[in-house]
Amino acid sequence: MRHVAVIDIGKTNAKVALVDLEHMREAAVRTRPNVVLRDGPYPHYDVEGLWSFVLDSLTVINHEQPVEAIAVTTHGATAVLLDEQGNLALPVLDYEHAGPDMLAAEYDAVRPPFEETGSPRLPYGLNVGAQIFWQMQTFPDEFARTASIVMYAQYWSWRLSGMLANEVTSLGCHTDLWSPPARDYSSLVDRLHWRKLMAPVRRASDNLGPLLPEIAAKTGPAGSTPVYCGIHDSNASLLPHLFSRKPPFAVVSTGTWVVSMAVGGKAVSLDPARDTLINVNALGDPVPSARFMGGREFETIMSGREAQWDEADQESVLRKGVMLLPAVQPGSGPFPALRSKWVPAEPANAGQRTFAASFYLALMTATCLELIGADGPTIVEGPFARNSAFAGMLVAATGRPVVADSAGS
């Protein structure tokens, strides 16, 4: 097996890439925005638009180079409710919708403690348990039709293979649904009688079966093409390093969310009030983690005016002591109660603004790494791996080497 089609659905953009495993490069890439629809009972993802994009992309990519396998990775904090016929019982909720907060007190009365799940209490639908609880209470007739609950990556694997599954990296990312110490569903799942609805748990690397015949006929890959179970996107960044590096080390997965994960780090007590949590890696092991919405924050800071910075911009920012203080996206991250401000003044020059914003993101990341006891080198994956100002400040702030992983970018 050499050419694998990777379906990567992030919070902001979706991508289908043909990955050449021999040379570890993307041989072909197609992208589109991940659109949130505003019709229906609440904001929800355009899953049919994404499905058409996936099928079209597989068709085009397979025409260029035969696809030998298909794997899926998606953002977390998303579950899909399916009825007996495999249709959506309810639209797939956008986790930034505030609806679940309307039942916050009721949900807090039934959710498990942090010690059981490693999930901090998060706003909106960032705790998947809060999403499902709100849907169950607010739309009881529709929820009553639910026959299966699957996490987002496995929803797409199911549409491709016809096999229902769940998987621990998605179940274990601040959902309240999984207990890492028990390696099983949390007490919330049993308390609310959801266990019978949860699809069987499989490994991320499990072959769920061949591509459905009708999908193979439409897109071109062979009917025997295997579809793998799928994985949470941040854990997809971590997985190869688990096999190739000796602890301690940390991986920083960057995108809409910047997720820092410590492997073999120092013993620390995680503070759920600062958006630290326990993720679960693809082997089922707990991983101390911390996160903030760094990619979204960078877009907000720059307002579409990102520019290359030069030495003059760098010298000006450092000489004037220009800093952006947290938090651009309040309500999450290590400083959830703070609101951002520039000191001594916001730079008007776009290059200086880009340079100062890169420093801000690096200092936020360094704080996250400190909170989770990170030690050893820091591997940065995703868009920030190409930002030299970010990497330089991260080295200065942590005192540890930074490896920019271009293969993960």
mmCIF file of C-alpha atoms in Angstrom, residues 3 5 18 51 54-70 160 210-226:
data_model
loop_
_atom_site.group_PDB
_atom_site.id
_atom_site.type_symbol
_atom_site.label_atom_id
_atom_site.label_comp_id
_atom_site.label_asym_id
_atom_site.label_seq_id
_atom_site.Cartn_x
_atom_site.Cartn_y
_atom_site.Cartn_z
ATOM 1 C CA HIS A 3 -1.241 5.874 -1.969
ATOM 2 C CA ALA A 5 -6.610 9.179 0.409
ATOM 3 C CA LEU A 18 -3.602 11.721 -1.635
ATOM 4 C CA TRP A 51 -20.082 14.497 1.278
ATOM 5 C CA VAL A 54 -15.451 14.048 -0.626
ATOM 6 C CA LEU A 55 -16.936 12.020 -3.486
ATOM 7 C CA ASP A 56 -15.860 14.525 -6.142
ATOM 8 C CA SER A 57 -12.358 14.674 -4.647
ATOM 9 C CA LEU A 58 -11.982 10.907 -4.542
ATOM 10 C CA THR A 59 -13.084 10.743 -8.177
ATOM 11 C CA VAL A 60 -10.571 13.358 -9.330
ATOM 12 C CA ILE A 61 -7.703 12.050 -7.201
ATOM 13 C CA ASN A 62 -8.283 8.421 -8.186
ATOM 14 C CA HIS A 63 -8.226 9.446 -11.845
ATOM 15 C CA GLU A 64 -4.743 10.889 -11.308
ATOM 16 C CA GLN A 65 -3.442 8.038 -9.154
ATOM 17 C CA PRO A 66 -5.353 4.929 -7.995
ATOM 18 C CA VAL A 67 -6.349 5.177 -4.337
ATOM 19 C CA GLU A 68 -5.264 2.119 -2.345
ATOM 20 C CA ALA A 69 -6.811 2.964 1.038
ATOM 21 C CA ILE A 70 -8.921 5.652 2.706
ATOM 22 C CA LEU A 160 -17.755 5.131 3.116
ATOM 23 C CA PRO A 210 -14.003 -2.259 1.928
ATOM 24 C CA LEU A 211 -15.407 0.828 0.291
ATOM 25 C CA LEU A 212 -19.110 0.397 -0.347
ATOM 26 C CA PRO A 213 -19.717 -0.923 -3.892
ATOM 27 C CA GLU A 214 -21.901 2.020 -4.886
ATOM 28 C CA ILE A 215 -19.252 4.509 -3.668
ATOM 29 C CA ALA A 216 -16.482 2.608 -5.454
ATOM 30 C CA ALA A 217 -18.504 2.586 -8.664
ATOM 31 C CA LYS A 218 -19.130 6.317 -8.420
ATOM 32 C CA THR A 219 -15.619 7.469 -7.491
ATOM 33 C CA GLY A 220 -13.351 4.912 -9.144
ATOM 34 C CA PRO A 221 -11.261 3.176 -6.426
ATOM 35 C CA ALA A 222 -11.392 -0.598 -6.410
ATOM 36 C CA GLY A 223 -14.255 -2.195 -4.508
ATOM 37 C CA SER A 224 -11.689 -3.856 -2.229
ATOM 38 C CA THR A 225 -10.206 -0.499 -1.114
ATOM 39 C CA PRO A 226 -10.028 -0.581 2.715
#
